[in-house]
mmCIF file of C-alpha atoms in Angstrom:
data_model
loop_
_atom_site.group_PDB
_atom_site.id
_atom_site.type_symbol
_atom_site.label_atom_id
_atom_site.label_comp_id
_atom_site.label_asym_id
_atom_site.label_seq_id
_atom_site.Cartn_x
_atom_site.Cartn_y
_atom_site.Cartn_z
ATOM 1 C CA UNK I 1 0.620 11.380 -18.025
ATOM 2 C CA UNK I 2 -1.733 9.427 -16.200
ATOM 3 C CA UNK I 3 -0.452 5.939 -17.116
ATOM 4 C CA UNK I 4 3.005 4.262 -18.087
ATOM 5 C CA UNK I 5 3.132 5.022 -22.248
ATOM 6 C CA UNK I 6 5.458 2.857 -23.942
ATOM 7 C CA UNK I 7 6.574 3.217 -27.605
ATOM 8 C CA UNK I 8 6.170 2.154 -30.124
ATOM 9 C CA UNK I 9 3.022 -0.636 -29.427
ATOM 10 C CA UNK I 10 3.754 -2.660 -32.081
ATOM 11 C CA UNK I 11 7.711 -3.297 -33.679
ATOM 12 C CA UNK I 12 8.862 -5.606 -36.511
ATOM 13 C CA UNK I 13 12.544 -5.734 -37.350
ATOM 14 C CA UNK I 14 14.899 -8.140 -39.364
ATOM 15 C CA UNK I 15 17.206 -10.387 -37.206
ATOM 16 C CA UNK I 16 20.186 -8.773 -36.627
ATOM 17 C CA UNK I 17 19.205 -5.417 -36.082
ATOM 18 C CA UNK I 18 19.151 -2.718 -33.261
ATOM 19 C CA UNK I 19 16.015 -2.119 -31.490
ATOM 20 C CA UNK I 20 15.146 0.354 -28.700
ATOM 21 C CA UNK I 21 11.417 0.416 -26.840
ATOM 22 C CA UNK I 22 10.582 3.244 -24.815
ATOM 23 C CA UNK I 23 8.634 3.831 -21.906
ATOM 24 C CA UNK I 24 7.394 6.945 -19.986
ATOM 25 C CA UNK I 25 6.641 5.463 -16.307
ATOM 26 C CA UNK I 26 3.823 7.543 -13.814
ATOM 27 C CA UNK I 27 5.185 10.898 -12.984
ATOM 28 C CA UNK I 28 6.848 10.805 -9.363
ATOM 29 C CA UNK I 29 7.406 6.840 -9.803
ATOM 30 C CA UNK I 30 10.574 6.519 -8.481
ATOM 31 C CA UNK I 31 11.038 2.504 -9.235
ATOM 32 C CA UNK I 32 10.726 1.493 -12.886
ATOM 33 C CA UNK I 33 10.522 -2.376 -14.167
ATOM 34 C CA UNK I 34 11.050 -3.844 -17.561
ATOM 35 C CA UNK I 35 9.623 -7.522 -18.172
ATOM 36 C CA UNK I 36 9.312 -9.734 -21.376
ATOM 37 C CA UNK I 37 6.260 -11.389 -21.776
ATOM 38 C CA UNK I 38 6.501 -14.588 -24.108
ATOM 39 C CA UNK I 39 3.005 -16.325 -25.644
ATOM 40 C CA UNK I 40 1.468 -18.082 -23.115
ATOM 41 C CA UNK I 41 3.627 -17.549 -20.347
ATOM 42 C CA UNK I 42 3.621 -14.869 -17.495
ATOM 43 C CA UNK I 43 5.426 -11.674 -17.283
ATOM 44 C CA UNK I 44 9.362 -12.175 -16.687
ATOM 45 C CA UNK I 45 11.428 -10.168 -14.676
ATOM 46 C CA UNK I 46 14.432 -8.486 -17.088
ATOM 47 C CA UNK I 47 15.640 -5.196 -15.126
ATOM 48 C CA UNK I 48 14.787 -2.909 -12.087
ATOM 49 C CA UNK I 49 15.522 1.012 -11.809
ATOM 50 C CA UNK I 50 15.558 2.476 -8.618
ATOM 51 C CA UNK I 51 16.275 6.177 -9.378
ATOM 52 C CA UNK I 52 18.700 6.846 -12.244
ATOM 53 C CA UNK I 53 20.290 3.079 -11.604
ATOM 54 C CA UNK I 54 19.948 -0.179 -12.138
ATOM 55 C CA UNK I 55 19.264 -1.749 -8.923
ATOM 56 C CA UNK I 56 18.680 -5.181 -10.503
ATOM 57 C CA UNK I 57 19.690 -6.225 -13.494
ATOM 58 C CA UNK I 58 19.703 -10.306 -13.193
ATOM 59 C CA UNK I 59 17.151 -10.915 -15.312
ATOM 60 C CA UNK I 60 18.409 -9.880 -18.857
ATOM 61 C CA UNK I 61 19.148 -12.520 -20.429
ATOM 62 C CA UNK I 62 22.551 -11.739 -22.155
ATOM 63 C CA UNK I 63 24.676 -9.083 -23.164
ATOM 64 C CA UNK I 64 22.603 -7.631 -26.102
ATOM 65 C CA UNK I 65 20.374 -6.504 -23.971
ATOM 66 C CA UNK I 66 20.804 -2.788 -22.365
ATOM 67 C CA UNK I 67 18.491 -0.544 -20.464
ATOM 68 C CA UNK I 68 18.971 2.970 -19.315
ATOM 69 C CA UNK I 69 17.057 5.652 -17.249
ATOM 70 C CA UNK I 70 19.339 8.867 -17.237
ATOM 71 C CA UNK I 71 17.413 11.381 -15.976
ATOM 72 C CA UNK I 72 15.051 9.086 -13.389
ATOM 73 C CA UNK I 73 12.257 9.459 -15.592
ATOM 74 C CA UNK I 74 11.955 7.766 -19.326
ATOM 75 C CA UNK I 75 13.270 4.918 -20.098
ATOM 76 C CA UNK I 76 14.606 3.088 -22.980
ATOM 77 C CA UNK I 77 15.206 -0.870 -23.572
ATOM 78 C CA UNK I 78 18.080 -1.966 -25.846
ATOM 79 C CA UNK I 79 18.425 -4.963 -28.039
ATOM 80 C CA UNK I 80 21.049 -5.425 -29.883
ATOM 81 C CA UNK I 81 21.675 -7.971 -33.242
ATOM 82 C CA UNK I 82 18.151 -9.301 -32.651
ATOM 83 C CA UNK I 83 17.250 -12.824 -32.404
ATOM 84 C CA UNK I 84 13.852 -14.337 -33.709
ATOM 85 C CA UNK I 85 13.923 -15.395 -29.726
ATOM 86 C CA UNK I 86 13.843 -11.939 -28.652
ATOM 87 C CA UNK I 87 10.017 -12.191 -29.921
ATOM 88 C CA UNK I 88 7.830 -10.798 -27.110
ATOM 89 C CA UNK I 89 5.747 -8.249 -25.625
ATOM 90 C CA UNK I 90 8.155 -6.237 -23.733
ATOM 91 C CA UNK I 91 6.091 -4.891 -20.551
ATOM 92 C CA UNK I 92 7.203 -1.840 -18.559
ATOM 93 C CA UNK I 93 5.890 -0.917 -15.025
ATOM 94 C CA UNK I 94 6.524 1.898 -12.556
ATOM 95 C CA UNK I 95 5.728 1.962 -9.069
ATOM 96 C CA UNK I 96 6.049 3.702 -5.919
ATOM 97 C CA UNK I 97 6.865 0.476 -4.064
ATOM 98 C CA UNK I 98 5.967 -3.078 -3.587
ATOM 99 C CA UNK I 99 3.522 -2.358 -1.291
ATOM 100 C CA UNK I 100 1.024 -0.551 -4.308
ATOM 101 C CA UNK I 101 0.922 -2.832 -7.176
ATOM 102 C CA UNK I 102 3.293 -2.279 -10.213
ATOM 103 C CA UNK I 103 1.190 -0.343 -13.047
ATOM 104 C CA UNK I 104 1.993 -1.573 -16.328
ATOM 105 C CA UNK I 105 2.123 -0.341 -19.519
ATOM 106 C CA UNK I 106 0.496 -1.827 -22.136
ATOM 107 C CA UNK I 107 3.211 -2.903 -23.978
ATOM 108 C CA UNK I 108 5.834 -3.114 -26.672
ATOM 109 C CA UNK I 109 5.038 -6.340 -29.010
ATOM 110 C CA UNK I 110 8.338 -7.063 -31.055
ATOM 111 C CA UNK I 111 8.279 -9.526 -33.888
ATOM 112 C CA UNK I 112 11.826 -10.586 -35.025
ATOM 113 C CA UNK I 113 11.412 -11.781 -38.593
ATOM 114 C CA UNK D 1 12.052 -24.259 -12.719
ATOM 115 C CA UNK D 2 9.337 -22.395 -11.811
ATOM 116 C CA UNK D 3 8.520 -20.961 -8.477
ATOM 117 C CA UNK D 4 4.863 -19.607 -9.187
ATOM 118 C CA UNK D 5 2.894 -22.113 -10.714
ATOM 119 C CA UNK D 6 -0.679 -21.759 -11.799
ATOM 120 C CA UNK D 7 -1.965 -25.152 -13.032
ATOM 121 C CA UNK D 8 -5.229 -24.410 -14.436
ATOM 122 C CA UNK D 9 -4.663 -22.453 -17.737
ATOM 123 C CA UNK D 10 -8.586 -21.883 -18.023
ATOM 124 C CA UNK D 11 -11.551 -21.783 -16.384
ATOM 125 C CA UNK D 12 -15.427 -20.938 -17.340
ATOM 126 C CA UNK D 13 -17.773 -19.786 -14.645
ATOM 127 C CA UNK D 14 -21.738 -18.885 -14.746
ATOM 128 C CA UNK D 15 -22.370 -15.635 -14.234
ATOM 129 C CA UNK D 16 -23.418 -14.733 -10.844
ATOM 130 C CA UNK D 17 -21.142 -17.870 -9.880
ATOM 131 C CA UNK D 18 -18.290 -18.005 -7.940
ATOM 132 C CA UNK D 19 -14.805 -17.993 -9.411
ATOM 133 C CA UNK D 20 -12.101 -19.759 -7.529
ATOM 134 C CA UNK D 21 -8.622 -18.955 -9.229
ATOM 135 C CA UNK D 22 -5.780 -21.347 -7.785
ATOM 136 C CA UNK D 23 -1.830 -20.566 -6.836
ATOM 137 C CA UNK D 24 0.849 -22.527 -5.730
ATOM 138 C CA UNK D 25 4.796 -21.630 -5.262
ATOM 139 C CA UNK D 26 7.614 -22.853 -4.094
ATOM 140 C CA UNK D 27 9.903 -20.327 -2.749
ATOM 141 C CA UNK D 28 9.521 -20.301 1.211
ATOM 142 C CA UNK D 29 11.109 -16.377 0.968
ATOM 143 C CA UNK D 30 7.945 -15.049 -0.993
ATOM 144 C CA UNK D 31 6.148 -12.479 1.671
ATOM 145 C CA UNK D 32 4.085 -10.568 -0.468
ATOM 146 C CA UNK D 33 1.658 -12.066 -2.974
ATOM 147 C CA UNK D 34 -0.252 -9.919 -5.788
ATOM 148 C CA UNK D 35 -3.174 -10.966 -8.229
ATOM 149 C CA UNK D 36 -2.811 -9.216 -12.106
ATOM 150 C CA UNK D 37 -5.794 -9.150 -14.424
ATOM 151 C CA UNK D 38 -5.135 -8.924 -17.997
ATOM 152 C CA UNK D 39 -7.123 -7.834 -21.102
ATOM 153 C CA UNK D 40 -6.126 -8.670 -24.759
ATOM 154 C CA UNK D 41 -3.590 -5.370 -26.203
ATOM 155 C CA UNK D 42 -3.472 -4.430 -22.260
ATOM 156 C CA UNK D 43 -1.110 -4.331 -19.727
ATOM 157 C CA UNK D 44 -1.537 -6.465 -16.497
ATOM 158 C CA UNK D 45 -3.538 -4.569 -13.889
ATOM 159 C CA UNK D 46 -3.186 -4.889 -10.209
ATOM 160 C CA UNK D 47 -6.455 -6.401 -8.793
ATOM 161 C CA UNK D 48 -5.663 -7.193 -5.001
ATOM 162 C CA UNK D 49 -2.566 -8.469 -2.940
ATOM 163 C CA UNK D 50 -2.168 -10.272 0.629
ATOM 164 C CA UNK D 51 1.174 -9.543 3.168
ATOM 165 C CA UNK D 52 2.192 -13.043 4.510
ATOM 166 C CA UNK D 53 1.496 -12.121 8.096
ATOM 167 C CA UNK D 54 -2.137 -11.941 7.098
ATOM 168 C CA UNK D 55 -4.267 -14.781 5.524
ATOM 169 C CA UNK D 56 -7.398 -13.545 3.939
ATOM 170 C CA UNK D 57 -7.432 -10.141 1.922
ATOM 171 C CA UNK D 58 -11.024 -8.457 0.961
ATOM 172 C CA UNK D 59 -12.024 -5.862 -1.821
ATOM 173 C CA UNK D 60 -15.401 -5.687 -2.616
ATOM 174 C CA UNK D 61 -15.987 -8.841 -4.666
ATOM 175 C CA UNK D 62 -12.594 -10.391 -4.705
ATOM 176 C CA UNK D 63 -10.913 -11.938 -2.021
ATOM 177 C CA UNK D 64 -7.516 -13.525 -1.880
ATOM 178 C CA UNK D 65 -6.748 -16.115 0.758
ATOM 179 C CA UNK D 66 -3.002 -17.469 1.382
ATOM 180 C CA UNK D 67 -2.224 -20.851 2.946
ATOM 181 C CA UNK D 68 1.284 -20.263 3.971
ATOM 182 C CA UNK D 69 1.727 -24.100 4.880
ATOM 183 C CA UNK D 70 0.763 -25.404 1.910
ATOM 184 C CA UNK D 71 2.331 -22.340 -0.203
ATOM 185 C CA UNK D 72 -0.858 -21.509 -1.746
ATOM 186 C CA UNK D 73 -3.071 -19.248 -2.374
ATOM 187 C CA UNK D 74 -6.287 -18.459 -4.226
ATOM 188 C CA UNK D 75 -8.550 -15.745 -5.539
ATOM 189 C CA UNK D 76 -11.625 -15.637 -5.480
ATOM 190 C CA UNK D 77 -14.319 -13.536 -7.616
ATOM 191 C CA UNK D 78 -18.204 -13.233 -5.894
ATOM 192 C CA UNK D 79 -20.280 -12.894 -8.048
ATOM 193 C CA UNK D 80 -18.461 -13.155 -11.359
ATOM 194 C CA UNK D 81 -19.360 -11.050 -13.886
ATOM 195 C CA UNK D 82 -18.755 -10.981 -17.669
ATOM 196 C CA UNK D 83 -16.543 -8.477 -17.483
ATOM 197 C CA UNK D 84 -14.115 -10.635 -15.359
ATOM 198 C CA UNK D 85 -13.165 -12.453 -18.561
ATOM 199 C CA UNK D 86 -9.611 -12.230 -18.410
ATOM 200 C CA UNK D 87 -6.084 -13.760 -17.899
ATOM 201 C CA UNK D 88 -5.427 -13.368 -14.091
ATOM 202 C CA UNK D 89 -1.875 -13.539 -12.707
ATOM 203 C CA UNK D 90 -0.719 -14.891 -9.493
ATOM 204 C CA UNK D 91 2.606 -12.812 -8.758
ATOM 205 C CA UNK D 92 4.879 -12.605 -5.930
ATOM 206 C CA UNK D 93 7.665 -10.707 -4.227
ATOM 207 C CA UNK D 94 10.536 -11.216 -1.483
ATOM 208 C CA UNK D 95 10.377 -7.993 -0.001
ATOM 209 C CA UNK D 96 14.075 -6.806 1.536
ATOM 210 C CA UNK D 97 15.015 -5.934 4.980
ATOM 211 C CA UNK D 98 15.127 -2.147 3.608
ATOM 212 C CA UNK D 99 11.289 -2.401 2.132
ATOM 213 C CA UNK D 100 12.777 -1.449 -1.014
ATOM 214 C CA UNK D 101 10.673 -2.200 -4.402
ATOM 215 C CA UNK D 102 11.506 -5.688 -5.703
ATOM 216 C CA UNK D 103 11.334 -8.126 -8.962
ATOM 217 C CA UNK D 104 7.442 -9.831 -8.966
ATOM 218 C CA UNK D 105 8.076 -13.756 -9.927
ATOM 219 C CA UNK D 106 4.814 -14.587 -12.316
ATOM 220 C CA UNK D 107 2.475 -17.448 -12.986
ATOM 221 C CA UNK D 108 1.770 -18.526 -16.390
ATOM 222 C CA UNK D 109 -1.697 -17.081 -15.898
ATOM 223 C CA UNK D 110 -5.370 -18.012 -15.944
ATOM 224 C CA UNK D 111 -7.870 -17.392 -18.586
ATOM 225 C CA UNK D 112 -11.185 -17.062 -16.860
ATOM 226 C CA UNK D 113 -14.412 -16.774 -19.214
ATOM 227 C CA UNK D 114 -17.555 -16.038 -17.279
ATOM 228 C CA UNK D 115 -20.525 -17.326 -18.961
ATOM 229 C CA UNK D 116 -23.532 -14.711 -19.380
#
């Protein structure tokens, strides 16, 4: 496609349960970003793909959180045993390196209830 | 702690005005600094970034000028037009020896409203 999709744009789920967001970065992007953005605050940093691997992982926050890119293409963002906390738009971006600009998607917005 | 800090969380402009849109950080290894505009439902889109080896970056009616002394840097929007009404984000990036893609470190953002 022309842009980064992610899916779905909007998610509500019950604390405690499994959640996985989706995003389909530019075709031929070879670097892929996830970030978490909470109200009021700025885009933060949660995981970095390089390829088919996570080059940088540092910024999830704890171990319910998961992120995979298999092929080098799609990727999908894992939360386990949700916490009301966890309530954010989750914001993917793909790029071709720093030099360009990240493109963003425009977003996953999960509401923990 | 944080390392990009953007102090103002709103400003309003005339139209035709200029729009001066203020950064500060703290981390000395930032080299590469990148302004985001934002729309409601959107995601952030790149508007213009500076290398630290420069210290004025131009693109039509936005220009983004880095004070590497001070750590700061600003954008600035000539003449602003309604359509500028967004959140802008001041991002930036320690770039590795290899030039491989890295993590951008955010601001809390800007809301700019541009009067008609």
């Amino acid at each position: 496609g022309a842009g980064v999709s992610q899916t779905p744009s909007n998610k509500v789920t019950e604390k405690g349960k499994y959640v996985e967001l989706r995003c389909d970065p530019i075709s031929g992007h070879t670097a892929l970003y996830w970030y978490r953005q909470s109200l009021g605050q700025g885009p933060e940093f949660l995981i970095y793909f390089q390829g088919t691997g996570a080059a940088d992982d540092s910024g999830l926050p704890n171990d319910r959180f998961f992120a995979v890119r298999p092929e080098g293409s799609v990727s999908t963002l894992k939360i386990q045993r949700t916490e009301r906390g966890d309530s954010a738009v989750y914001l993917c971006a793909s790029s071709t390196g720093v030099g360009y600009g990240y493109t963003f998607g425009s977003g996953t917005r999960l509401t923990v209830v | 702690d944080q390392q990009v800090k953007q102090n103002s969380p709103s400003l309003s402009v005339q139209e035709g005005r200029i729009s001066i849109l203020n950064c500060d950080y703290t981390n000395s290894m930032f080299d590469y600094f990148l302004w985001y505009k934002k729309y409601p439902a959107e995601g952030p889109t790149f508007l213009i970034s500076i290398s630290s080896i420069k210290d004025k970056n131009e693109d039509g009616r936005f220009t983004v000028f880095l004070n590497k002394s001070a750590k700061h840097l600003s954008l600035h929007i000539v003449p602003s037009q309604p359509g500028d009404s967004a959140v802008y984000f001041c991002a930036a990036s320690a770039v590795t020896s290899s030039g491989s893609a890295r993590q951008l470190t955010f601001g809390s953002g800007t809301q700019l409203t541009v009067l008609p």
